[in-house]
PDB file of C-alpha atoms in Angstrom:
ATOM      1  CA  MET V   1      -0.011  -0.169  -0.128  1.00  0.00           C
ATOM      2  CA  LYS V   2       1.500   3.573  -1.124  1.00  0.00           C
ATOM      3  CA  LYS V   3       2.059   5.693   1.623  1.00  0.00           C
ATOM      4  CA  PHE V   4       0.919   9.550   2.172  1.00  0.00           C
ATOM      5  CA  LYS V   5       3.478  12.507   1.444  1.00  0.00           C
ATOM      6  CA  TYR V   6       2.670  15.413   3.009  1.00  0.00           C
ATOM      7  CA  LYS V   7       4.112  18.859   3.210  1.00  0.00           C
ATOM      8  CA  ASP V   8       2.929  21.820   5.749  1.00  0.00           C
ATOM      9  CA  PHE V   9       2.532  25.863   5.290  1.00  0.00           C
ATOM     10  CA  ASP V  10       2.629  28.606   7.680  1.00  0.00           C
ATOM     11  CA  MET V  11       1.086  31.921   6.619  1.00  0.00           C
ATOM     12  CA  LYS V  12       5.052  33.370   7.586  1.00  0.00           C
ATOM     13  CA  GLY V  13       6.333  31.131   5.041  1.00  0.00           C
ATOM     14  CA  TYR V  14       3.507  30.681   2.169  1.00  0.00           C
ATOM     15  CA  GLY V  15       0.761  33.373   3.336  1.00  0.00           C
ATOM     16  CA  PHE V  16      -1.645  30.434   4.239  1.00  0.00           C
ATOM     17  CA  VAL V  17      -2.029  27.669   6.560  1.00  0.00           C
ATOM     18  CA  GLY V  18      -2.449  24.328   5.308  1.00  0.00           C
ATOM     19  CA  HIS V  19      -1.744  20.629   4.880  1.00  0.00           C
ATOM     20  CA  LEU V  20      -0.530  18.934   1.559  1.00  0.00           C
ATOM     21  CA  ALA V  21      -1.048  15.229   1.199  1.00  0.00           C
ATOM     22  CA  LYS V  22      -0.271  13.095  -1.933  1.00  0.00           C
ATOM     23  CA  ILE V  23       0.420   9.215  -2.964  1.00  0.00           C
ATOM     24  CA  ASP V  24       0.413   9.816  -6.825  1.00  0.00           C
ATOM     25  CA  GLU V  25       3.541  11.595  -7.843  1.00  0.00           C
ATOM     26  CA  ASP V  26       1.835  12.202 -11.577  1.00  0.00           C
ATOM     27  CA  ALA V  27      -1.724  13.238  -9.912  1.00  0.00           C
ATOM     28  CA  ASP V  28      -2.595  15.881 -12.916  1.00  0.00           C
ATOM     29  CA  THR V  29      -5.453  17.956 -10.248  1.00  0.00           C
ATOM     30  CA  ALA V  30      -5.249  19.460  -6.947  1.00  0.00           C
ATOM     31  CA  VAL V  31      -7.743  19.748  -4.800  1.00  0.00           C
ATOM     32  CA  ILE V  32      -8.143  23.028  -1.997  1.00  0.00           C
ATOM     33  CA  VAL V  33      -9.870  21.635   0.870  1.00  0.00           C
ATOM     34  CA  ILE V  34     -11.941  24.186   3.057  1.00  0.00           C
ATOM     35  CA  MET V  35     -13.870  22.670   5.969  1.00  0.00           C
ATOM     36  CA  GLY V  36     -12.907  24.840   9.093  1.00  0.00           C
ATOM     37  CA  GLY V  37     -10.375  25.408  11.734  1.00  0.00           C
ATOM     38  CA  GLU V  38      -6.751  24.186  12.342  1.00  0.00           C
ATOM     39  CA  LYS V  39      -8.165  21.926  15.539  1.00  0.00           C
ATOM     40  CA  SER V  40     -11.521  20.809  14.154  1.00  0.00           C
ATOM     41  CA  ILE V  41     -13.163  17.549  15.422  1.00  0.00           C
ATOM     42  CA  LEU V  42     -12.387  16.536  11.656  1.00  0.00           C
ATOM     43  CA  PRO V  43      -8.899  17.593  10.419  1.00  0.00           C
ATOM     44  CA  PRO V  44      -9.407  19.097   7.145  1.00  0.00           C
ATOM     45  CA  VAL V  45      -6.145  17.078   5.903  1.00  0.00           C
ATOM     46  CA  LYS V  46      -8.118  13.762   6.653  1.00  0.00           C
ATOM     47  CA  ILE V  47     -10.310  15.083   3.286  1.00  0.00           C
ATOM     48  CA  ALA V  48      -7.214  16.154   1.610  1.00  0.00           C
ATOM     49  CA  GLU V  49      -6.075  12.121   2.297  1.00  0.00           C
ATOM     50  CA  ARG V  50      -9.292  11.045   0.915  1.00  0.00           C
ATOM     51  CA  PHE V  51      -8.711  13.068  -2.528  1.00  0.00           C
ATOM     52  CA  ALA V  52      -5.165  11.726  -2.535  1.00  0.00           C
ATOM     53  CA  GLU V  53      -6.696   8.106  -2.803  1.00  0.00           C
ATOM     54  CA  TYR V  54      -8.329   8.728  -5.616  1.00  0.00           C
ATOM     55  CA  GLY V  55      -4.873  10.278  -7.349  1.00  0.00           C
ATOM     56  CA  MET V  56      -4.791  13.811  -6.824  1.00  0.00           C
ATOM     57  CA  VAL V  57      -3.516  16.167  -4.176  1.00  0.00           C
ATOM     58  CA  GLY V  58      -5.175  16.976  -1.345  1.00  0.00           C
ATOM     59  CA  LEU V  59      -4.344  20.591  -0.311  1.00  0.00           C
ATOM     60  CA  ALA V  60      -6.452  21.434   3.204  1.00  0.00           C
ATOM     61  CA  VAL V  61      -6.506  25.118   4.106  1.00  0.00           C
ATOM     62  CA  SER V  62      -7.458  26.408   7.378  1.00  0.00           C
ATOM     63  CA  LEU V  63      -9.543  29.179   8.047  1.00  0.00           C
ATOM     64  CA  TYR V  64      -8.754  29.678  11.722  1.00  0.00           C
ATOM     65  CA  GLY V  65      -7.324  28.599  15.024  1.00  0.00           C
ATOM     66  CA  ALA V  66      -3.383  29.091  14.361  1.00  0.00           C
ATOM     67  CA  ASP V  67      -0.254  31.317  13.740  1.00  0.00           C
ATOM     68  CA  GLY V  68      -1.289  34.364  11.852  1.00  0.00           C
ATOM     69  CA  LEU V  69      -5.105  33.196  11.436  1.00  0.00           C
ATOM     70  CA  PRO V  70      -7.715  34.956  13.334  1.00  0.00           C
ATOM     71  CA  LYS V  71      -8.581  32.694  16.780  1.00  0.00           C
ATOM     72  CA  ASN V  72     -12.026  32.514  16.238  1.00  0.00           C
ATOM     73  CA  VAL V  73     -14.764  32.440  13.413  1.00  0.00           C
ATOM     74  CA  ASP V  74     -14.448  36.243  12.386  1.00  0.00           C
ATOM     75  CA  ARG V  75     -12.695  38.666   9.670  1.00  0.00           C
ATOM     76  CA  ILE V  76     -10.982  35.539   8.103  1.00  0.00           C
ATOM     77  CA  PRO V  77      -8.383  36.713   5.307  1.00  0.00           C
ATOM     78  CA  LEU V  78     -10.173  35.105   1.528  1.00  0.00           C
ATOM     79  CA  ASP V  79      -6.650  36.544   0.848  1.00  0.00           C
ATOM     80  CA  MET V  80      -4.883  33.839   1.690  1.00  0.00           C
ATOM     81  CA  PHE V  81      -6.108  31.315  -0.984  1.00  0.00           C
ATOM     82  CA  ARG V  82      -4.310  33.744  -3.683  1.00  0.00           C
ATOM     83  CA  SER V  83      -1.441  32.362  -2.073  1.00  0.00           C
ATOM     84  CA  ALA V  84      -2.647  28.621  -1.860  1.00  0.00           C
ATOM     85  CA  VAL V  85      -3.493  28.984  -5.820  1.00  0.00           C
ATOM     86  CA  SER V  86      -0.397  30.364  -6.894  1.00  0.00           C
ATOM     87  CA  TYR V  87       1.694  27.264  -5.067  1.00  0.00           C
ATOM     88  CA  ILE V  88      -0.370  24.888  -6.960  1.00  0.00           C
ATOM     89  CA  ARG V  89       0.270  26.573 -10.179  1.00  0.00           C
ATOM     90  CA  ASN V  90       3.992  28.165  -9.629  1.00  0.00           C
ATOM     91  CA  GLU V  91       5.362  24.632  -7.928  1.00  0.00           C
ATOM     92  CA  LEU V  92       2.654  21.702  -8.930  1.00  0.00           C
ATOM     93  CA  ASN V  93       1.275  23.246 -12.019  1.00  0.00           C
ATOM     94  CA  ILE V  94      -1.699  21.155 -12.513  1.00  0.00           C
ATOM     95  CA  ASN V  95      -5.725  21.752 -12.542  1.00  0.00           C
ATOM     96  CA  ILE V  96      -7.227  22.956  -9.605  1.00  0.00           C
ATOM     97  CA  SER V  97     -10.504  22.202  -7.861  1.00  0.00           C
ATOM     98  CA  ILE V  98     -11.879  23.839  -4.899  1.00  0.00           C
ATOM     99  CA  TYR V  99     -14.527  21.965  -2.334  1.00  0.00           C
ATOM    100  CA  GLY V 100     -15.999  23.700   0.335  1.00  0.00           C
ATOM    101  CA  MET V 101     -17.685  22.177   3.261  1.00  0.00           C
ATOM    102  CA  SER V 102     -20.408  23.872   5.025  1.00  0.00           C
ATOM    103  CA  MET V 103     -18.787  27.075   6.131  1.00  0.00           C
ATOM    104  CA  GLY V 104     -16.131  26.190   3.603  1.00  0.00           C
ATOM    105  CA  SER V 105     -18.462  26.610   0.955  1.00  0.00           C
ATOM    106  CA  LEU V 106     -18.386  30.281   1.168  1.00  0.00           C
ATOM    107  CA  PHE V 107     -14.987  30.322   1.139  1.00  0.00           C
ATOM    108  CA  ALA V 108     -14.356  28.229  -1.821  1.00  0.00           C
ATOM    109  CA  ALA V 109     -17.056  30.352  -3.839  1.00  0.00           C
ATOM    110  CA  MET V 110     -15.686  33.669  -2.738  1.00  0.00           C
ATOM    111  CA  ALA V 111     -12.202  32.274  -3.450  1.00  0.00           C
ATOM    112  CA  ALA V 112     -13.221  31.332  -7.214  1.00  0.00           C
ATOM    113  CA  VAL V 113     -15.404  34.705  -7.757  1.00  0.00           C
ATOM    114  CA  ASN V 114     -11.890  36.585  -6.821  1.00  0.00           C
ATOM    115  CA  ILE V 115      -8.889  34.679  -7.827  1.00  0.00           C
ATOM    116  CA  GLU V 116      -7.782  33.122 -11.179  1.00  0.00           C
ATOM    117  CA  GLY V 117      -6.780  29.999 -12.197  1.00  0.00           C
ATOM    118  CA  ILE V 118      -9.815  27.843 -10.251  1.00  0.00           C
ATOM    119  CA  ASP V 119     -11.289  25.521 -12.691  1.00  0.00           C
ATOM    120  CA  SER V 120     -13.883  23.962 -10.360  1.00  0.00           C
ATOM    121  CA  VAL V 121     -15.672  24.597  -7.664  1.00  0.00           C
ATOM    122  CA  ILE V 122     -17.679  22.101  -5.484  1.00  0.00           C
ATOM    123  CA  MET V 123     -20.104  23.597  -2.403  1.00  0.00           C
ATOM    124  CA  VAL V 124     -21.603  20.739  -0.449  1.00  0.00           C
ATOM    125  CA  SER V 125     -24.218  21.381   2.852  1.00  0.00           C
ATOM    126  CA  PRO V 126     -23.456  25.639   1.841  1.00  0.00           C
ATOM    127  CA  SER V 127     -24.483  29.101   2.584  1.00  0.00           C
ATOM    128  CA  HIS V 128     -25.065  31.681  -0.494  1.00  0.00           C
ATOM    129  CA  ALA V 129     -24.967  34.370   2.264  1.00  0.00           C
ATOM    130  CA  ILE V 130     -21.917  35.579   4.055  1.00  0.00           C
ATOM    131  CA  PHE V 131     -22.770  35.627   7.697  1.00  0.00           C
ATOM    132  CA  GLU V 132     -21.836  37.636  10.739  1.00  0.00           C
ATOM    133  CA  GLY V 133     -18.483  36.617  12.483  1.00  0.00           C
ATOM    134  CA  SER V 134     -18.404  34.320  15.867  1.00  0.00           C
ATOM    135  CA  VAL V 135     -16.667  33.603  19.057  1.00  0.00           C
ATOM    136  CA  GLY V 136     -17.567  30.026  20.422  1.00  0.00           C
ATOM    137  CA  ARG V 137     -21.204  28.880  18.458  1.00  0.00           C
ATOM    138  CA  LYS V 138     -23.773  32.166  19.197  1.00  0.00           C
ATOM    139  CA  HIS V 139     -21.538  34.874  20.297  1.00  0.00           C
ATOM    140  CA  MET V 140     -21.670  37.465  17.241  1.00  0.00           C
ATOM    141  CA  THR V 141     -18.766  40.152  16.941  1.00  0.00           C
ATOM    142  CA  GLY V 142     -20.474  42.418  14.791  1.00  0.00           C
ATOM    143  CA  HIS V 143     -18.148  42.131  12.133  1.00  0.00           C
ATOM    144  CA  SER V 144     -17.928  40.011   8.377  1.00  0.00           C
ATOM    145  CA  VAL V 145     -16.909  36.252   8.589  1.00  0.00           C
ATOM    146  CA  MET V 146     -14.771  36.827   6.204  1.00  0.00           C
ATOM    147  CA  THR V 147     -12.329  40.054   4.562  1.00  0.00           C
ATOM    148  CA  TRP V 148     -10.946  40.684   1.491  1.00  0.00           C
ATOM    149  CA  ASN V 149      -8.133  43.525   0.404  1.00  0.00           C
ATOM    150  CA  ASN V 150      -8.785  44.442   4.251  1.00  0.00           C
ATOM    151  CA  LYS V 151     -11.729  45.047   3.803  1.00  0.00           C
ATOM    152  CA  GLU V 152     -14.912  43.540   5.369  1.00  0.00           C
ATOM    153  CA  LEU V 153     -17.549  42.476   2.719  1.00  0.00           C
ATOM    154  CA  SER V 154     -21.723  42.384   3.521  1.00  0.00           C
ATOM    155  CA  PHE V 155     -23.166  39.969   5.757  1.00  0.00           C
ATOM    156  CA  VAL V 156     -26.427  38.521   7.098  1.00  0.00           C
ATOM    157  CA  LYS V 157     -26.848  38.705  10.753  1.00  0.00           C
ATOM    158  CA  PRO V 158     -28.513  35.450  12.180  1.00  0.00           C
ATOM    159  CA  ASP V 159     -29.768  36.340  15.418  1.00  0.00           C
ATOM    160  CA  PHE V 160     -29.472  32.938  17.969  1.00  0.00           C
ATOM    161  CA  GLU V 161     -31.463  34.116  21.235  1.00  0.00           C
ATOM    162  CA  ASN V 162     -33.981  31.394  21.555  1.00  0.00           C
ATOM    163  CA  LYS V 163     -33.760  29.970  17.894  1.00  0.00           C
ATOM    164  CA  SER V 164     -31.904  27.061  16.635  1.00  0.00           C
ATOM    165  CA  MET V 165     -29.099  27.581  14.154  1.00  0.00           C
ATOM    166  CA  TRP V 166     -31.610  26.728  11.610  1.00  0.00           C
ATOM    167  CA  GLN V 167     -34.034  29.045  12.356  1.00  0.00           C
ATOM    168  CA  ALA V 168     -31.695  31.570  13.101  1.00  0.00           C
ATOM    169  CA  PHE V 169     -29.979  31.769   9.174  1.00  0.00           C
ATOM    170  CA  ASN V 170     -33.684  31.292   8.083  1.00  0.00           C
ATOM    171  CA  ASP V 171     -35.037  34.509   9.704  1.00  0.00           C
ATOM    172  CA  ALA V 172     -31.535  36.487   8.605  1.00  0.00           C
ATOM    173  CA  TYR V 173     -32.256  35.786   5.133  1.00  0.00           C
ATOM    174  CA  LYS V 174     -35.796  37.348   5.497  1.00  0.00           C
ATOM    175  CA  ASP V 175     -34.309  40.640   4.985  1.00  0.00           C
ATOM    176  CA  LYS V 176     -34.221  41.038   1.255  1.00  0.00           C
ATOM    177  CA  ILE V 177     -32.160  43.560   1.002  1.00  0.00           C
ATOM    178  CA  LEU V 178     -29.121  42.558   3.335  1.00  0.00           C
ATOM    179  CA  GLU V 179     -29.620  38.635   1.715  1.00  0.00           C
ATOM    180  CA  LYS V 180     -28.738  40.350  -1.470  1.00  0.00           C
ATOM    181  CA  GLU V 181     -26.309  42.691  -0.716  1.00  0.00           C
ATOM    182  CA  SER V 182     -24.764  39.249   1.404  1.00  0.00           C
ATOM    183  CA  ALA V 183     -25.147  36.784  -1.389  1.00  0.00           C
ATOM    184  CA  ILE V 184     -22.025  35.750  -3.076  1.00  0.00           C
ATOM    185  CA  PRO V 185     -22.052  36.633  -6.659  1.00  0.00           C
ATOM    186  CA  ILE V 186     -22.273  33.240  -7.829  1.00  0.00           C
ATOM    187  CA  GLU V 187     -22.314  34.422 -11.769  1.00  0.00           C
ATOM    188  CA  ASN V 188     -18.764  35.718 -11.454  1.00  0.00           C
ATOM    189  CA  ILE V 189     -17.123  32.797 -11.293  1.00  0.00           C
ATOM    190  CA  ASN V 190     -15.113  31.776 -14.087  1.00  0.00           C
ATOM    191  CA  SER V 191     -15.240  27.712 -13.847  1.00  0.00           C
ATOM    192  CA  ARG V 192     -17.580  24.626 -13.255  1.00  0.00           C
ATOM    193  CA  ILE V 193     -19.813  24.728 -10.334  1.00  0.00           C
ATOM    194  CA  LEU V 194     -20.906  21.739  -8.590  1.00  0.00           C
ATOM    195  CA  MET V 195     -23.499  22.088  -5.414  1.00  0.00           C
ATOM    196  CA  ILE V 196     -24.977  19.479  -2.981  1.00  0.00           C
ATOM    197  CA  ALA V 197     -27.139  19.596   0.043  1.00  0.00           C
ATOM    198  CA  SER V 198     -29.479  17.510   2.081  1.00  0.00           C
ATOM    199  CA  ASP V 199     -33.822  18.535   1.576  1.00  0.00           C
ATOM    200  CA  SER V 200     -33.582  18.644   5.078  1.00  0.00           C
ATOM    201  CA  ASP V 201     -30.449  19.984   6.886  1.00  0.00           C
ATOM    202  CA  GLU V 202     -30.252  20.255  10.057  1.00  0.00           C
ATOM    203  CA  SER V 203     -27.616  22.757  10.570  1.00  0.00           C
ATOM    204  CA  TRP V 204     -28.914  25.621   8.037  1.00  0.00           C
ATOM    205  CA  PRO V 205     -31.141  25.854   5.196  1.00  0.00           C
ATOM    206  CA  ALA V 206     -28.890  24.595   2.764  1.00  0.00           C
ATOM    207  CA  GLU V 207     -31.210  23.160  -0.365  1.00  0.00           C
ATOM    208  CA  TYR V 208     -32.842  27.182   0.158  1.00  0.00           C
ATOM    209  CA  SER V 209     -28.803  28.005  -0.465  1.00  0.00           C
ATOM    210  CA  VAL V 210     -28.328  26.083  -3.588  1.00  0.00           C
ATOM    211  CA  ARG V 211     -31.968  26.716  -5.468  1.00  0.00           C
ATOM    212  CA  TYR V 212     -31.093  30.855  -4.932  1.00  0.00           C
ATOM    213  CA  MET V 213     -27.821  30.411  -6.289  1.00  0.00           C
ATOM    214  CA  CYS V 214     -29.127  28.357  -9.083  1.00  0.00           C
ATOM    215  CA  LYS V 215     -31.401  30.891  -9.515  1.00  0.00           C
ATOM    216  CA  ARG V 216     -28.558  33.810 -10.350  1.00  0.00           C
ATOM    217  CA  LEU V 217     -26.610  31.534 -12.517  1.00  0.00           C
ATOM    218  CA  LYS V 218     -29.527  30.713 -14.442  1.00  0.00           C
ATOM    219  CA  ALA V 219     -30.835  34.962 -14.838  1.00  0.00           C
ATOM    220  CA  SER V 220     -27.073  35.776 -16.015  1.00  0.00           C
ATOM    221  CA  LYS V 221     -26.787  32.803 -18.607  1.00  0.00           C
ATOM    222  CA  PHE V 222     -23.536  31.338 -16.696  1.00  0.00           C
ATOM    223  CA  THR V 223     -21.919  30.041 -19.830  1.00  0.00           C
ATOM    224  CA  TYR V 224     -20.149  26.844 -17.394  1.00  0.00           C
ATOM    225  CA  LYS V 225     -21.435  23.833 -16.710  1.00  0.00           C
ATOM    226  CA  TYR V 226     -23.103  23.792 -12.881  1.00  0.00           C
ATOM    227  CA  GLU V 227     -25.124  21.209 -11.623  1.00  0.00           C
ATOM    228  CA  SER V 228     -27.129  20.564  -8.219  1.00  0.00           C
ATOM    229  CA  LEU V 229     -27.942  17.685  -6.001  1.00  0.00           C
ATOM    230  CA  ILE V 230     -30.687  17.696  -3.642  1.00  0.00           C
ATOM    231  CA  TYR V 231     -30.781  14.202  -1.253  1.00  0.00           C
ATOM    232  CA  PRO V 232     -33.439  13.241   0.604  1.00  0.00           C
ATOM    233  CA  ASN V 233     -33.394  12.651   4.295  1.00  0.00           C
ATOM    234  CA  ALA V 234     -29.523  13.468   4.228  1.00  0.00           C
ATOM    235  CA  SER V 235     -27.773  15.170   7.301  1.00  0.00           C
ATOM    236  CA  HIS V 236     -25.440  18.277   7.032  1.00  0.00           C
ATOM    237  CA  VAL V 237     -22.880  15.815   6.879  1.00  0.00           C
ATOM    238  CA  LEU V 238     -22.658  15.223   2.921  1.00  0.00           C
ATOM    239  CA  GLY V 239     -19.595  14.376   0.501  1.00  0.00           C
ATOM    240  CA  VAL V 240     -16.132  13.439   0.725  1.00  0.00           C
ATOM    241  CA  LEU V 241     -15.291  11.962   4.194  1.00  0.00           C
ATOM    242  CA  PRO V 242     -12.384  10.086   5.813  1.00  0.00           C
ATOM    243  CA  LYS V 243     -13.047   6.341   5.608  1.00  0.00           C
ATOM    244  CA  LYS V 244     -15.285   5.080   8.956  1.00  0.00           C
ATOM    245  CA  LYS V 245     -12.173   2.724  10.145  1.00  0.00           C
ATOM    246  CA  SER V 246      -9.505   5.560   9.992  1.00  0.00           C
ATOM    247  CA  HIS V 247     -12.417   8.387  11.914  1.00  0.00           C
ATOM    248  CA  LYS V 248     -14.425   6.182  14.276  1.00  0.00           C
ATOM    249  CA  LEU V 249     -14.809   9.727  16.547  1.00  0.00           C
ATOM    250  CA  LEU V 250     -16.669  11.416  13.402  1.00  0.00           C
ATOM    251  CA  TYR V 251     -18.909   8.296  12.689  1.00  0.00           C
ATOM    252  CA  MET V 252     -19.322   7.749  16.633  1.00  0.00           C
ATOM    253  CA  LEU V 253     -20.086  11.402  16.884  1.00  0.00           C
ATOM    254  CA  MET V 254     -22.509  12.579  13.911  1.00  0.00           C
ATOM    255  CA  PRO V 255     -25.725  10.579  15.164  1.00  0.00           C
ATOM    256  CA  LEU V 256     -25.092  12.700  18.785  1.00  0.00           C
ATOM    257  CA  ALA V 257     -25.308  16.047  16.626  1.00  0.00           C
ATOM    258  CA  PHE V 258     -27.471  15.602  13.690  1.00  0.00           C
ATOM    259  CA  ARG V 259     -31.295  14.291  13.563  1.00  0.00           C
ATOM    260  CA  ASN V 260     -31.095  12.953  10.657  1.00  0.00           C
ATOM    261  CA  GLU V 261     -27.983  10.467  11.633  1.00  0.00           C
ATOM    262  CA  ARG V 262     -30.607   9.109  13.708  1.00  0.00           C
ATOM    263  CA  LYS V 263     -33.610   9.504  12.187  1.00  0.00           C
ATOM    264  CA  PHE V 264     -32.762   8.176   8.616  1.00  0.00           C
ATOM    265  CA  LYS V 265     -29.419   6.601   9.000  1.00  0.00           C
ATOM    266  CA  ASN V 266     -29.554   4.663   5.679  1.00  0.00           C
ATOM    267  CA  ASP V 267     -30.679   7.489   3.866  1.00  0.00           C
ATOM    268  CA  CYS V 268     -27.770   9.423   5.195  1.00  0.00           C
ATOM    269  CA  GLU V 269     -25.028   6.721   4.538  1.00  0.00           C
ATOM    270  CA  ARG V 270     -26.574   6.635   1.390  1.00  0.00           C
ATOM    271  CA  ALA V 271     -26.074  10.358   0.389  1.00  0.00           C
ATOM    272  CA  ARG V 272     -22.486  10.253   1.525  1.00  0.00           C
ATOM    273  CA  VAL V 273     -21.668   7.641  -0.641  1.00  0.00           C
ATOM    274  CA  LEU V 274     -23.345   8.711  -3.851  1.00  0.00           C
ATOM    275  CA  SER V 275     -22.051  12.347  -3.557  1.00  0.00           C
ATOM    276  CA  GLU V 276     -18.908  11.118  -3.030  1.00  0.00           C
ATOM    277  CA  LYS V 277     -18.935   9.318  -6.201  1.00  0.00           C
ATOM    278  CA  GLU V 278     -20.559  12.773  -8.019  1.00  0.00           C
ATOM    279  CA  ILE V 279     -17.936  14.850  -6.360  1.00  0.00           C
ATOM    280  CA  ILE V 280     -14.924  12.775  -7.764  1.00  0.00           C
ATOM    281  CA  LYS V 281     -16.459  12.099 -11.139  1.00  0.00           C
ATOM    282  CA  TRP V 282     -17.223  15.676 -11.568  1.00  0.00           C
ATOM    283  CA  ILE V 283     -13.484  17.018 -10.658  1.00  0.00           C
ATOM    284  CA  LYS V 284     -11.903  13.924 -12.897  1.00  0.00           C
ATOM    285  CA  GLU V 285     -14.306  15.353 -16.166  1.00  0.00           C
TER     286      GLU V 285
END
C-alpha cells in the first residue's frame, strides 16, 4: 500500500496555513479543501488524504485557530487563498478544484469569484450568503466572517437568541435587501460549479441556498456547466469524508449532533456514498 507524502504550510513562509497530502507523484489535479479551523474535530487534512487516495493532490487550508490566522470564526482573510492557488500553479502546475463543506463552501465560492486559476468549484451543504462572525457557537462579533483586501464584506445577521441554528439563519435571510448585498456573486465565477445539499439540513437551509444560487446562475445565463444535487433525508454531513475505520470518532459523534443521522441513518449513509462518487466524477471530467 502506498504511503502519503505530506507538506505543511504556515502564514509566515507561504501566506496560508495548510497541509498537503499526496500519493501519486503524477497527479494532474489538486483539490483545495476548506472545512474549518486548524483544530476541528474533523481535521481538514483527513479530507485531503481522501482526495489523495483518488490519485489527486489534497491541500487542506485552515480558516482559523493557527499562528497568523484569526482565533475565531471572524474576519477571516480570503486573500490567503491567492497564495494557495499560486503555490499549486507555480510549484505543481496542475489543475485546481476547490472544495468547501458547510462554512468552507462560502470561502470556496468567494475565492473562485475573486481569484483566477480555479478550474472547478464544489460546494457541499452550503450557504449562499456571507454571515456575521462569531466567538463560539452563538456569540456574534458585529463583524463579517470574511475580509478581502483588508475590507469586511457585507453579511447577514443571524440572531441565535432562543432559536436553533437553522431558524436563526432562515430568519436572517428574510431581510431581502441584506441577503442580496451579502449573497455570493456566484455568476462571476469563471469555472464549473457543483452544489450538493440535503433537503432537510439540520444546520441551516442549505437546499434554499442551492436553489437561490441556481436562480442567479440561470438569470445571468452562466456559460459554464453547473449542477445541483439534493439528497432526501440526508444530514448536514455530506460529500467526501475519511473512511469510518480511520476516523471512528467522527462517525460516533454524527448521530449525536445531527437529527437525520439518527432518524434516517440509511438515507444519510447512502447520500454520502453517492455524493462522494459524484464529486470525484465531477473533478475528473
